[in-house]
PDB file of C-alpha atoms in Angstrom:
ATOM      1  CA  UNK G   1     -17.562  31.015  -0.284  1.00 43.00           C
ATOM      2  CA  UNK G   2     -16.911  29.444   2.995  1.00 46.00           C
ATOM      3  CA  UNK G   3     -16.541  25.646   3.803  1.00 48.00           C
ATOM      4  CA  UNK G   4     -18.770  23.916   6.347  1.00 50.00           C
ATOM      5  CA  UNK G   5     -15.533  22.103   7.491  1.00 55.00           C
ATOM      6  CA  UNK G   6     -14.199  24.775   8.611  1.00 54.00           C
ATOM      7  CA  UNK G   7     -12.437  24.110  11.991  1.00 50.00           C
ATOM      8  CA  UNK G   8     -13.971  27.155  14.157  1.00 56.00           C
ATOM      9  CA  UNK G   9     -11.543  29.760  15.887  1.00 57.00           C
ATOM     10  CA  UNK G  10     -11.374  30.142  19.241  1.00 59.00           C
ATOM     11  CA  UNK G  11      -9.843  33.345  21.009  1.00 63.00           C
ATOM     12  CA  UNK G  12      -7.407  32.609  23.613  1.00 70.00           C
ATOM     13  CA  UNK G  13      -5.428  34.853  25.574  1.00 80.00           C
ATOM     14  CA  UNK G  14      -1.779  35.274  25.520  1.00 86.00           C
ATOM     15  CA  UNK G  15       0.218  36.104  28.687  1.00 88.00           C
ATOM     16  CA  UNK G  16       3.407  37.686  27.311  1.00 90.00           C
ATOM     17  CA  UNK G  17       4.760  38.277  30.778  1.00 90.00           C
ATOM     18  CA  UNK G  18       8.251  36.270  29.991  1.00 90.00           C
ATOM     19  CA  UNK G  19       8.369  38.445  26.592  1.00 88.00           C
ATOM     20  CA  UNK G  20      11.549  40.246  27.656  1.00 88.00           C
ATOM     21  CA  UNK G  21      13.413  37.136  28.672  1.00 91.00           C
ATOM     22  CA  UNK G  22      15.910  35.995  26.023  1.00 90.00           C
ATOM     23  CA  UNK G  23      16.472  32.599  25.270  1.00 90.00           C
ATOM     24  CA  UNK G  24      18.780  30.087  23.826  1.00 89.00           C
ATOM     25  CA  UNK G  25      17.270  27.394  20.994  1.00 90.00           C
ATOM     26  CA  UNK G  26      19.650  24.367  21.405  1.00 90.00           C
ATOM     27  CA  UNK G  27      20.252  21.406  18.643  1.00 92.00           C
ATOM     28  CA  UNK G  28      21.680  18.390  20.315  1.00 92.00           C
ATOM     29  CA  UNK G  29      22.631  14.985  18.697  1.00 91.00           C
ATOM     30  CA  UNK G  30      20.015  12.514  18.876  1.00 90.00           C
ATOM     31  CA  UNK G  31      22.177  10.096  21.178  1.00 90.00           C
ATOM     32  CA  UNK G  32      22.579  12.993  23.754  1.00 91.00           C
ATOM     33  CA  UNK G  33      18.414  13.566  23.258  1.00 91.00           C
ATOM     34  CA  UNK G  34      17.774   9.251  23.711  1.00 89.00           C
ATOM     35  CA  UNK G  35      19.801   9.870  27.071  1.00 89.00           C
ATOM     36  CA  UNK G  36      17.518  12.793  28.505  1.00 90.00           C
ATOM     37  CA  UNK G  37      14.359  11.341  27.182  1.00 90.00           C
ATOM     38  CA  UNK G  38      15.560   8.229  29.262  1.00 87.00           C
ATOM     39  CA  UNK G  39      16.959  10.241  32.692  1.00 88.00           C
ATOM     40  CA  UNK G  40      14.695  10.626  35.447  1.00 87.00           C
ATOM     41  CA  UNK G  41      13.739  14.299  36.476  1.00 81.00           C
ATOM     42  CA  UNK G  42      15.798  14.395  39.587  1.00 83.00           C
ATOM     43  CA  UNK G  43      19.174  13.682  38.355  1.00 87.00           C
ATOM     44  CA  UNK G  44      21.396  16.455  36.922  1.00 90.00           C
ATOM     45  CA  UNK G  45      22.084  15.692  33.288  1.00 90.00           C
ATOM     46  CA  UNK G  46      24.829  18.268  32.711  1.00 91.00           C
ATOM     47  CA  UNK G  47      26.890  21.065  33.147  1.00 92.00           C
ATOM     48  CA  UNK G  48      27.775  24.038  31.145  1.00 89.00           C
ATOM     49  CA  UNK G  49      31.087  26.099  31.022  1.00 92.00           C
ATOM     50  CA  UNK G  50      30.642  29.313  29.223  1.00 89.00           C
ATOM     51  CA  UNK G  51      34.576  30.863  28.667  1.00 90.00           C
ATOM     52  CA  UNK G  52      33.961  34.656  27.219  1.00 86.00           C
ATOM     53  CA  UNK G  53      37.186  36.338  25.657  1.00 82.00           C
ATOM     54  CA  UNK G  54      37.386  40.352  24.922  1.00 84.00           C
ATOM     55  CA  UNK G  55      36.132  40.714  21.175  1.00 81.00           C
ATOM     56  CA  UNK G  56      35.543  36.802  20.895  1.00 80.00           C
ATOM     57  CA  UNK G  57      32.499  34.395  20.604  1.00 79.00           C
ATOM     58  CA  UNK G  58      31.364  32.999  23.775  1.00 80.00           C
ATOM     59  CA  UNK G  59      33.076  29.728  24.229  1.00 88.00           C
ATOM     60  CA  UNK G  60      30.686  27.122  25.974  1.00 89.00           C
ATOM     61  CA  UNK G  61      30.640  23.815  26.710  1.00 92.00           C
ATOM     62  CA  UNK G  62      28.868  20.783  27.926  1.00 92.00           C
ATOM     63  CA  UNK G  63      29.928  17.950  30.069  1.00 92.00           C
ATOM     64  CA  UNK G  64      27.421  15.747  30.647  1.00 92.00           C
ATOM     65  CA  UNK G  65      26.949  14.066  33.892  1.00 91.00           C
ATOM     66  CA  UNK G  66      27.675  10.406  35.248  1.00 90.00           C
ATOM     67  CA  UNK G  67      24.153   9.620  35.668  1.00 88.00           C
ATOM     68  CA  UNK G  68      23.299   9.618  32.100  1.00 87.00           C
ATOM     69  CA  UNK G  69      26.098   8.430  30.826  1.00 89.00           C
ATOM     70  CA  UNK G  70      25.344   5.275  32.748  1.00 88.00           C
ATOM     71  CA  UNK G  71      21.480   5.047  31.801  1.00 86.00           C
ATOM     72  CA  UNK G  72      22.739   2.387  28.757  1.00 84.00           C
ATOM     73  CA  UNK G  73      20.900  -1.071  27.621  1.00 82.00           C
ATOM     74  CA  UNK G  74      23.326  -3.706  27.254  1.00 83.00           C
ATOM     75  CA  UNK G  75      25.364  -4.017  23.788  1.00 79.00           C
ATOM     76  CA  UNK G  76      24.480   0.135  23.411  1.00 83.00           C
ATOM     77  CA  UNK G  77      28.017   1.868  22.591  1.00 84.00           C
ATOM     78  CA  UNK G  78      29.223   4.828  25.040  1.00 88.00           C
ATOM     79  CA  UNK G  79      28.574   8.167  24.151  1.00 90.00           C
ATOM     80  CA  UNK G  80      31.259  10.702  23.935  1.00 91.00           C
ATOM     81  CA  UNK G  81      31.247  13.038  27.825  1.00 91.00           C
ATOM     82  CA  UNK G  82      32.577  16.178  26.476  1.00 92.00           C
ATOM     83  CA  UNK G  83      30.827  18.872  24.118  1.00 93.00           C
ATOM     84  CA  UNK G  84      31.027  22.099  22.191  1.00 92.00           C
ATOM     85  CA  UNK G  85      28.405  24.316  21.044  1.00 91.00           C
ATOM     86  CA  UNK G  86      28.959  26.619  18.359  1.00 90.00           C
ATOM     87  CA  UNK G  87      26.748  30.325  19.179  1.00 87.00           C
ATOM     88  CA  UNK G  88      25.492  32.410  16.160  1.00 86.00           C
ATOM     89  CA  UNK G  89      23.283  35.165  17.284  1.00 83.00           C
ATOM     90  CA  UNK G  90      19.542  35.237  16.046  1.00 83.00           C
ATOM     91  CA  UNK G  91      19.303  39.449  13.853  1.00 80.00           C
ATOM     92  CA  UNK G  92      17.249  38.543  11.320  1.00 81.00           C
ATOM     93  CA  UNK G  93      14.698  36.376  12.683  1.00 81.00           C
ATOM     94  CA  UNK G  94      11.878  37.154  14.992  1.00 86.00           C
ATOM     95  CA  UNK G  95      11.871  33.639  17.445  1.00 88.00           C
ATOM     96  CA  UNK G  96      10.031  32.969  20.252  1.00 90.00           C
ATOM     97  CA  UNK G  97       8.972  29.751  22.422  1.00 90.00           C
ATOM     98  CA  UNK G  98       5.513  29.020  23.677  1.00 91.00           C
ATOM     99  CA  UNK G  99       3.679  27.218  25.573  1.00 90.00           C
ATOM    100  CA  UNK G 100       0.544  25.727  26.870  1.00 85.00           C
ATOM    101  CA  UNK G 101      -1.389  24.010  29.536  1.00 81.00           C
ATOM    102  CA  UNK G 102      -4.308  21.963  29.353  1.00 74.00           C
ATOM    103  CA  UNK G 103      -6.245  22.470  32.811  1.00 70.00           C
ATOM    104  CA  UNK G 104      -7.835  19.340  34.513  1.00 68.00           C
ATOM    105  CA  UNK G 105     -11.433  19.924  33.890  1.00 59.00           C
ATOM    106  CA  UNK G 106     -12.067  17.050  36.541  1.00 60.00           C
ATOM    107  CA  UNK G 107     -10.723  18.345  39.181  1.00 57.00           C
ATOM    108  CA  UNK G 108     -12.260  21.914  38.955  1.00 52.00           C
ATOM    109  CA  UNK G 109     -15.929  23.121  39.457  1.00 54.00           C
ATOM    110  CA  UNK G 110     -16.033  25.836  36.681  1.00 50.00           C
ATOM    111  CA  UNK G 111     -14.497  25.162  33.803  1.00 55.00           C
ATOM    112  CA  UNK G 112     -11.067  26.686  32.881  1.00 63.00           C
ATOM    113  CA  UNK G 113      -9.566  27.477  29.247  1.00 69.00           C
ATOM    114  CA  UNK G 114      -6.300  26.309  28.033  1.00 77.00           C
ATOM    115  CA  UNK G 115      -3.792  28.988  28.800  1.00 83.00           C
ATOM    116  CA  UNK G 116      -0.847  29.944  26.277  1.00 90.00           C
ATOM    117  CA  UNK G 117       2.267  31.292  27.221  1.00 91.00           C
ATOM    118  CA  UNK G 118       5.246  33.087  25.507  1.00 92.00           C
ATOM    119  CA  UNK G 119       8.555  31.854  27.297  1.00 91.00           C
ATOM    120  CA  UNK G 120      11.034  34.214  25.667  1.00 92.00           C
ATOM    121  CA  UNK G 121      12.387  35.507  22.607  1.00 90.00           C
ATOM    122  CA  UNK G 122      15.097  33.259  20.978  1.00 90.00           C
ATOM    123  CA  UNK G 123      18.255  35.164  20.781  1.00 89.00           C
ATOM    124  CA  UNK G 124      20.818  32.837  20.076  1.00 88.00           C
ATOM    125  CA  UNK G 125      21.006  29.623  18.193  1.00 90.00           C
ATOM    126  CA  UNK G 126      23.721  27.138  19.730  1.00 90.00           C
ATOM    127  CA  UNK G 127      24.659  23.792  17.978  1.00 92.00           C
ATOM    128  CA  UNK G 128      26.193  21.223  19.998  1.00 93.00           C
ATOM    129  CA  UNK G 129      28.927  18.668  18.856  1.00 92.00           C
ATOM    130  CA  UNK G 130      31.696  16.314  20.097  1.00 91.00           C
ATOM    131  CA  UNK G 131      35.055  16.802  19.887  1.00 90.00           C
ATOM    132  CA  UNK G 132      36.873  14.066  18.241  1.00 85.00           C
ATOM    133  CA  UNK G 133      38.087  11.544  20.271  1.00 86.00           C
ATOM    134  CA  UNK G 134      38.388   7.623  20.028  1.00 89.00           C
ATOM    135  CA  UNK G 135      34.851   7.599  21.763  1.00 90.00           C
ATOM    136  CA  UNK G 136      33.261   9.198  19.017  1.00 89.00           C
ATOM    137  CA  UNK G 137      35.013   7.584  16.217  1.00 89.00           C
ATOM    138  CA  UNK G 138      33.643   4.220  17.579  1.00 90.00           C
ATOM    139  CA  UNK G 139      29.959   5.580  18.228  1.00 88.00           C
ATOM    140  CA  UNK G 140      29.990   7.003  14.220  1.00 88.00           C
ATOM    141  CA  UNK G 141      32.060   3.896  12.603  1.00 89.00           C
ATOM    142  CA  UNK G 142      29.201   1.879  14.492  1.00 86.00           C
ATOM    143  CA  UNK G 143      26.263   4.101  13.558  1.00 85.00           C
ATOM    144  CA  UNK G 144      27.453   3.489   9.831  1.00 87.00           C
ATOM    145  CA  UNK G 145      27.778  -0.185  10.071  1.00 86.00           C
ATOM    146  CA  UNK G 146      24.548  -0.405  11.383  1.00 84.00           C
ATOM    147  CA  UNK G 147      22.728   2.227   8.305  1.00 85.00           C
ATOM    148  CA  UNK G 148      24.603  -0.179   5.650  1.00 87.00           C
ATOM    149  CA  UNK G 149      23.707  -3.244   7.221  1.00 84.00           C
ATOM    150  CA  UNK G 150      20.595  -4.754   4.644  1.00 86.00           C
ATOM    151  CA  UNK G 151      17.017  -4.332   6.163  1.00 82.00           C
ATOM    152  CA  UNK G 152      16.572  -8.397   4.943  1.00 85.00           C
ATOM    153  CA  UNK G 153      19.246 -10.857   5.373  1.00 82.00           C
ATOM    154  CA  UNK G 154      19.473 -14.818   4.554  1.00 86.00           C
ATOM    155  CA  UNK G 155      18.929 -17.135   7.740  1.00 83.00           C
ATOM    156  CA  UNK G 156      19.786 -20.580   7.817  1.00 86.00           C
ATOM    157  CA  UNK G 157      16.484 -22.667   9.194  1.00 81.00           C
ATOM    158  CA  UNK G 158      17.798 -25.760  11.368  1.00 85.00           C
ATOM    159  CA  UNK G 159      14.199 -27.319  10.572  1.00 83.00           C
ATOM    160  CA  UNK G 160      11.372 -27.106   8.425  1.00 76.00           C
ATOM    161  CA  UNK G 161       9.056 -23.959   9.363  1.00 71.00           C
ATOM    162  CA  UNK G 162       5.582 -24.644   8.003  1.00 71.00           C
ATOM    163  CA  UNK G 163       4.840 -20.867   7.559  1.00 70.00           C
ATOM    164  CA  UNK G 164       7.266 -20.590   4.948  1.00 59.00           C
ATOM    165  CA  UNK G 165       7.098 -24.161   3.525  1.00 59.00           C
ATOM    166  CA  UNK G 166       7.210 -23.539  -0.297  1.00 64.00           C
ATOM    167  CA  UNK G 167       4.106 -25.218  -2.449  1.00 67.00           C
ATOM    168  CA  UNK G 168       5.155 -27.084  -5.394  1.00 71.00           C
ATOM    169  CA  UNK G 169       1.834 -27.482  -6.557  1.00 74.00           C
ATOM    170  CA  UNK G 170      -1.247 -25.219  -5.842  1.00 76.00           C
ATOM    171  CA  UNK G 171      -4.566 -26.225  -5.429  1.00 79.00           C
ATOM    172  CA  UNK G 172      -6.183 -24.074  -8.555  1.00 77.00           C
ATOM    173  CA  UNK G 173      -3.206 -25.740 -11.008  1.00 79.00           C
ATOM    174  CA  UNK G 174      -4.220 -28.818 -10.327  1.00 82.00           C
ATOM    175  CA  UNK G 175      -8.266 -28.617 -10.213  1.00 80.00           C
ATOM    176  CA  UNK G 176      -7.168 -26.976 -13.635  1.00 72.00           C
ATOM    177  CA  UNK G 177      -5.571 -30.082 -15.138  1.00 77.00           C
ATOM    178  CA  UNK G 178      -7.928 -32.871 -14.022  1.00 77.00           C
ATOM    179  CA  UNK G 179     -11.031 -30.651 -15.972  1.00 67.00           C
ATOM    180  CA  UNK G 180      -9.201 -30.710 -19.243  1.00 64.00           C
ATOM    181  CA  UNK G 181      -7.988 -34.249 -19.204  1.00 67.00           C
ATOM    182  CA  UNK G 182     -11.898 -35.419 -18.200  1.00 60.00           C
ATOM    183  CA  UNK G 183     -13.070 -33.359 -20.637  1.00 54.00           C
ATOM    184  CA  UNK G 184     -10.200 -34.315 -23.103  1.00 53.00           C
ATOM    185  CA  UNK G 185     -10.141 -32.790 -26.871  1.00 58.00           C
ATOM    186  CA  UNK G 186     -13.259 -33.257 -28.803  1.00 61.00           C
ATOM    187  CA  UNK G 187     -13.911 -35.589 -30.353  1.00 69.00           C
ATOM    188  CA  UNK G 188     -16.311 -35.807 -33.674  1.00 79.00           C
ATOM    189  CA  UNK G 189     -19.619 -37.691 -33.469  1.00 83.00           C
ATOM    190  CA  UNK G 190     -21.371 -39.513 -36.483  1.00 87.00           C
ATOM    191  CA  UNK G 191     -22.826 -36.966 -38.681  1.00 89.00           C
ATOM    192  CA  UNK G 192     -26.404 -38.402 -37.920  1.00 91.00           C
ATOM    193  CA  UNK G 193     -26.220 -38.097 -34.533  1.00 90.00           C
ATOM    194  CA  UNK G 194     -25.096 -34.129 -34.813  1.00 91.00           C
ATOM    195  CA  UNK G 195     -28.122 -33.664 -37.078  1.00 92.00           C
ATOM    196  CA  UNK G 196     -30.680 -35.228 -34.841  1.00 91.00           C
ATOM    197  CA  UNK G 197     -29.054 -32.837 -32.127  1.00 91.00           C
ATOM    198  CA  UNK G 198     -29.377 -29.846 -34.428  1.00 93.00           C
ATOM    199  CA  UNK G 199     -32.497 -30.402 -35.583  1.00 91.00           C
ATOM    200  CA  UNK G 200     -34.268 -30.865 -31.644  1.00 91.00           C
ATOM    201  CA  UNK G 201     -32.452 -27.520 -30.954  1.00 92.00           C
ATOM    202  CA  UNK G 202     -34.344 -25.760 -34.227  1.00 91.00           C
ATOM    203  CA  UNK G 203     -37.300 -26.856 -33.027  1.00 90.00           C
ATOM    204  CA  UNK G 204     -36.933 -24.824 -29.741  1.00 89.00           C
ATOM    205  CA  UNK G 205     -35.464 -21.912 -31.655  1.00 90.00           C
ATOM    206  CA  UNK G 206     -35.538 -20.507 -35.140  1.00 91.00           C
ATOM    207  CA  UNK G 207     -32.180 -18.850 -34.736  1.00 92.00           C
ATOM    208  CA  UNK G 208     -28.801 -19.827 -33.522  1.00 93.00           C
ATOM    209  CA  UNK G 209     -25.220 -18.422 -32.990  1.00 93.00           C
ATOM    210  CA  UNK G 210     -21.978 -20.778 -34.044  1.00 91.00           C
ATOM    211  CA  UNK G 211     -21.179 -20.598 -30.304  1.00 90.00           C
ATOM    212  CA  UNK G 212     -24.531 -21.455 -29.136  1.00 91.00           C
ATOM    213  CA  UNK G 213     -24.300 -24.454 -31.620  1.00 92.00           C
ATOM    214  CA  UNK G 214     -21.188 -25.359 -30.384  1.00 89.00           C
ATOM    215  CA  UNK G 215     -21.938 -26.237 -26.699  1.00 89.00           C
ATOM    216  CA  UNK G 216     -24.879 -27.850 -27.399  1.00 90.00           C
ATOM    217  CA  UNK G 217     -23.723 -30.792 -29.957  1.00 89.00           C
ATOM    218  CA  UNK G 218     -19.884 -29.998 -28.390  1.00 86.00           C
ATOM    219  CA  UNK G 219     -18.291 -30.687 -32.041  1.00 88.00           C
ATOM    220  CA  UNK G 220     -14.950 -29.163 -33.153  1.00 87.00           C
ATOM    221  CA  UNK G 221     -16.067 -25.628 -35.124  1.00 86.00           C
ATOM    222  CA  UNK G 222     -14.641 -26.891 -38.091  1.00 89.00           C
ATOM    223  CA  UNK G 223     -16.363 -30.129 -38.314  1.00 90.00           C
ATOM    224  CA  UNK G 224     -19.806 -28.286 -37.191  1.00 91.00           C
ATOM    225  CA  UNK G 225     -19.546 -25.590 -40.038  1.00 92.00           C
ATOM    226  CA  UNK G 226     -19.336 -28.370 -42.909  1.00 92.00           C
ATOM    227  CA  UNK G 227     -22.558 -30.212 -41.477  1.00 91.00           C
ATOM    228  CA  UNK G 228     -24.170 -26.487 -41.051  1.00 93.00           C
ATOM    229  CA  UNK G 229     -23.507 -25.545 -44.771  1.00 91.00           C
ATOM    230  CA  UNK G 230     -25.863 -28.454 -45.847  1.00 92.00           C
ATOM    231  CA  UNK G 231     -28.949 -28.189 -43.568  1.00 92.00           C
ATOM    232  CA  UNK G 232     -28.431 -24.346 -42.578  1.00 94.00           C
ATOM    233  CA  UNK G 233     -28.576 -20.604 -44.237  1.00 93.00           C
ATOM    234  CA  UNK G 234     -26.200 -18.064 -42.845  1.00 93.00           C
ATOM    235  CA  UNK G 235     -27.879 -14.802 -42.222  1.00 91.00           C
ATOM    236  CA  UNK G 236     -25.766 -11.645 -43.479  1.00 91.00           C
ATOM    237  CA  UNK G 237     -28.713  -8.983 -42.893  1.00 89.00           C
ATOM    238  CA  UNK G 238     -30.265  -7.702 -40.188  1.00 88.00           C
ATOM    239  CA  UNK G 239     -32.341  -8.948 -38.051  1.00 89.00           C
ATOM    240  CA  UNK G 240     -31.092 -12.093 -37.583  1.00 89.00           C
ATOM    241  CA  UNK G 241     -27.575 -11.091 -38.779  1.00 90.00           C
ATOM    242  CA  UNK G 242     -24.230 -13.704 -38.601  1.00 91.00           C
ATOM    243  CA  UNK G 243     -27.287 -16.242 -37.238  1.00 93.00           C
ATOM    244  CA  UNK G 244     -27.895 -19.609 -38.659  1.00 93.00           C
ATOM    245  CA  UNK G 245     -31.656 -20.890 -39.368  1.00 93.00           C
ATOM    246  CA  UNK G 246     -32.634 -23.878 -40.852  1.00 92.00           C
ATOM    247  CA  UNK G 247     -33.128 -24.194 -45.060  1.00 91.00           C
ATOM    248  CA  UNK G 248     -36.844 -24.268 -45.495  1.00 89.00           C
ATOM    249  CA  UNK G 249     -36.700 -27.870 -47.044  1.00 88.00           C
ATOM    250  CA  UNK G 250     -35.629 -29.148 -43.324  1.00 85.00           C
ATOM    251  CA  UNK G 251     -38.033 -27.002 -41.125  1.00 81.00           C
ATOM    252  CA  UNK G 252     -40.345 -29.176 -39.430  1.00 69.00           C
ATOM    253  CA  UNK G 253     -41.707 -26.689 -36.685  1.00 58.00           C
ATOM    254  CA  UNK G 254     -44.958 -27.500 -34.884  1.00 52.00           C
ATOM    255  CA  UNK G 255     -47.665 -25.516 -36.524  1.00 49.00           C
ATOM    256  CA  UNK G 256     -49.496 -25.609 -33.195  1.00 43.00           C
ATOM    257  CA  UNK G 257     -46.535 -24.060 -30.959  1.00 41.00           C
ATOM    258  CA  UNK G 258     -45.279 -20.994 -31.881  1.00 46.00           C
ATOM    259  CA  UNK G 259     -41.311 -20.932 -32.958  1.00 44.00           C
ATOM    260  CA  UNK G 260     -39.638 -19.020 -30.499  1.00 49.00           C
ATOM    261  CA  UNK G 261     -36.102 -16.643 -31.706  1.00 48.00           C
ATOM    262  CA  UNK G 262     -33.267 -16.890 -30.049  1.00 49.00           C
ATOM    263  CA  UNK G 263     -31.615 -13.587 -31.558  1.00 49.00           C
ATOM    264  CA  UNK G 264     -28.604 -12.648 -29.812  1.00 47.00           C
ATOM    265  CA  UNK G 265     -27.629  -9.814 -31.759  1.00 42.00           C
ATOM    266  CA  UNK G 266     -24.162  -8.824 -29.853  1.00 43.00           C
ATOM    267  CA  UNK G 267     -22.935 -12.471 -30.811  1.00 45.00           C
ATOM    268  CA  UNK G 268     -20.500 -13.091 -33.963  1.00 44.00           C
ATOM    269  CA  UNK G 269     -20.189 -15.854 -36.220  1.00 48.00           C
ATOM    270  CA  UNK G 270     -16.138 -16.447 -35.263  1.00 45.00           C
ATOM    271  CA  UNK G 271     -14.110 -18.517 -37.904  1.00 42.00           C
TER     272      UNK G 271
END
């Protein structure tokens, strides 16, 4: 099975003219790599020594040049001048560095592809690093000061800032608090008056659910049950089950309009 996102190959050719050519894969500190990315192209940003001693390693070195130890912002710590890099030879490892170029389709009447290039073969692996000297000791003891120091830190305000003004009371809280003291607890009505409300709202329905009940004559549940139990039958079967209907002797439904049901079978009588 093949995918239809599938990012299509295209064949490019490979000009392994530089194939022979052996070359050297550096690792730098990232200070020394800030300065470069900083220097200008026509400055020299270095010098290496290579020492080689019968039967010995290589010894090589790097001094890097005035120029870009110079190229610093102000309050940036000096870098240490002096460098050596430690060679181990590449035997197991099949390395090699490439490269590319993009032409200018602009500039050029037919159309040229982007041509890839192999550099060399990567034959030895050099790692560079200071020597120790009171330089480097400050550049390190300030890198770690720096690494510790908290991401967040307490700042003393000389004034008020109104972004960050705290709220001692929201909005919401207090909408909140002025609905439930107007609509205060509830209170009970005369008995009379919560049957003449439940009997207009039986003459609409047949049917009705304790909550239903509830928000129309807005009586405590308590209260409401005990006038219910003398004008009302509780339903325990289906269809009209945990629904309240009036008792026959109190049913005074127009015989002219038909009753409607208001059946609301998902709804529970809750004590």
């Amino acid at each position: 099975m093949t995918s239809t996102n599938a990012v299509p190959q295209v064949d490019r050719e490979l000009d392994l003219s530089n194939t022979g050519r052996g070359v050297w894969l550096v690792k730098v500190p990232k200070y020394i790599a800030t300065k470069w990315d900083k220097a200008p192209g026509d400055i020299e940003v270095g010098k290496l020594k290579i020492s080689r001693v019968a039967r010995q390693k290589p010894q090589v070195q790097l001094s890097l040049s005035e120029g870009v130890l110079c190229l610093k912002d102000p309050g940036e710590q000096s870098i240490p001048k002096e460098h050596r890099l430690d060679v181990s030879n590449v035997t197991r490892q099949s390395l090699g560095v490439f490269s590319h170029l993009v032409p200018n389709q602009t500039d050029s009447v037919v159309p040229e592809s982007e041509k890839l290039y192999m550099e060399g073969r990567i034959v030895q692996k050099l790692e560079c690093k200071p020597f120790a000297d009171s330089i480097y000791y400050k550049l390190k003891s300030e890198s770690i000061r720096k690494a510790s120091m908290p991401q967040r830190q307490v700042q003393q305000l000389d004034k008020i800032v109104q972004n960050f003004k705290p709220v001692s009371d929201h909005k919401h809280n207090r909408e909140y608090r002025e609905q439930k003291k107007a609509e205060g607890k509830k209170a009970r009505d005369d008995k009379e008056a919560v049957l003449n409300v439940l009997f207009a709202a039986f003459e609409k329905h047949q049917y009705y659910n304790i909550k239903d009940l509830q928000k129309i004559t807005r009586q405590p549940i308590v209260y409401l049950k005990e006038i219910l139990k003398e004008v009302c039958n509780y339903n325990l079967k289906n269809p009209h089950k945990n629904m309240w209907e009036l008792k026959p002797e109190y049913r005074h439904y127009k015989q002219d309009v038909p009753v409607e049901t208001k059946d609301d079978k998902n709804s529970s009588d809750s004590d």
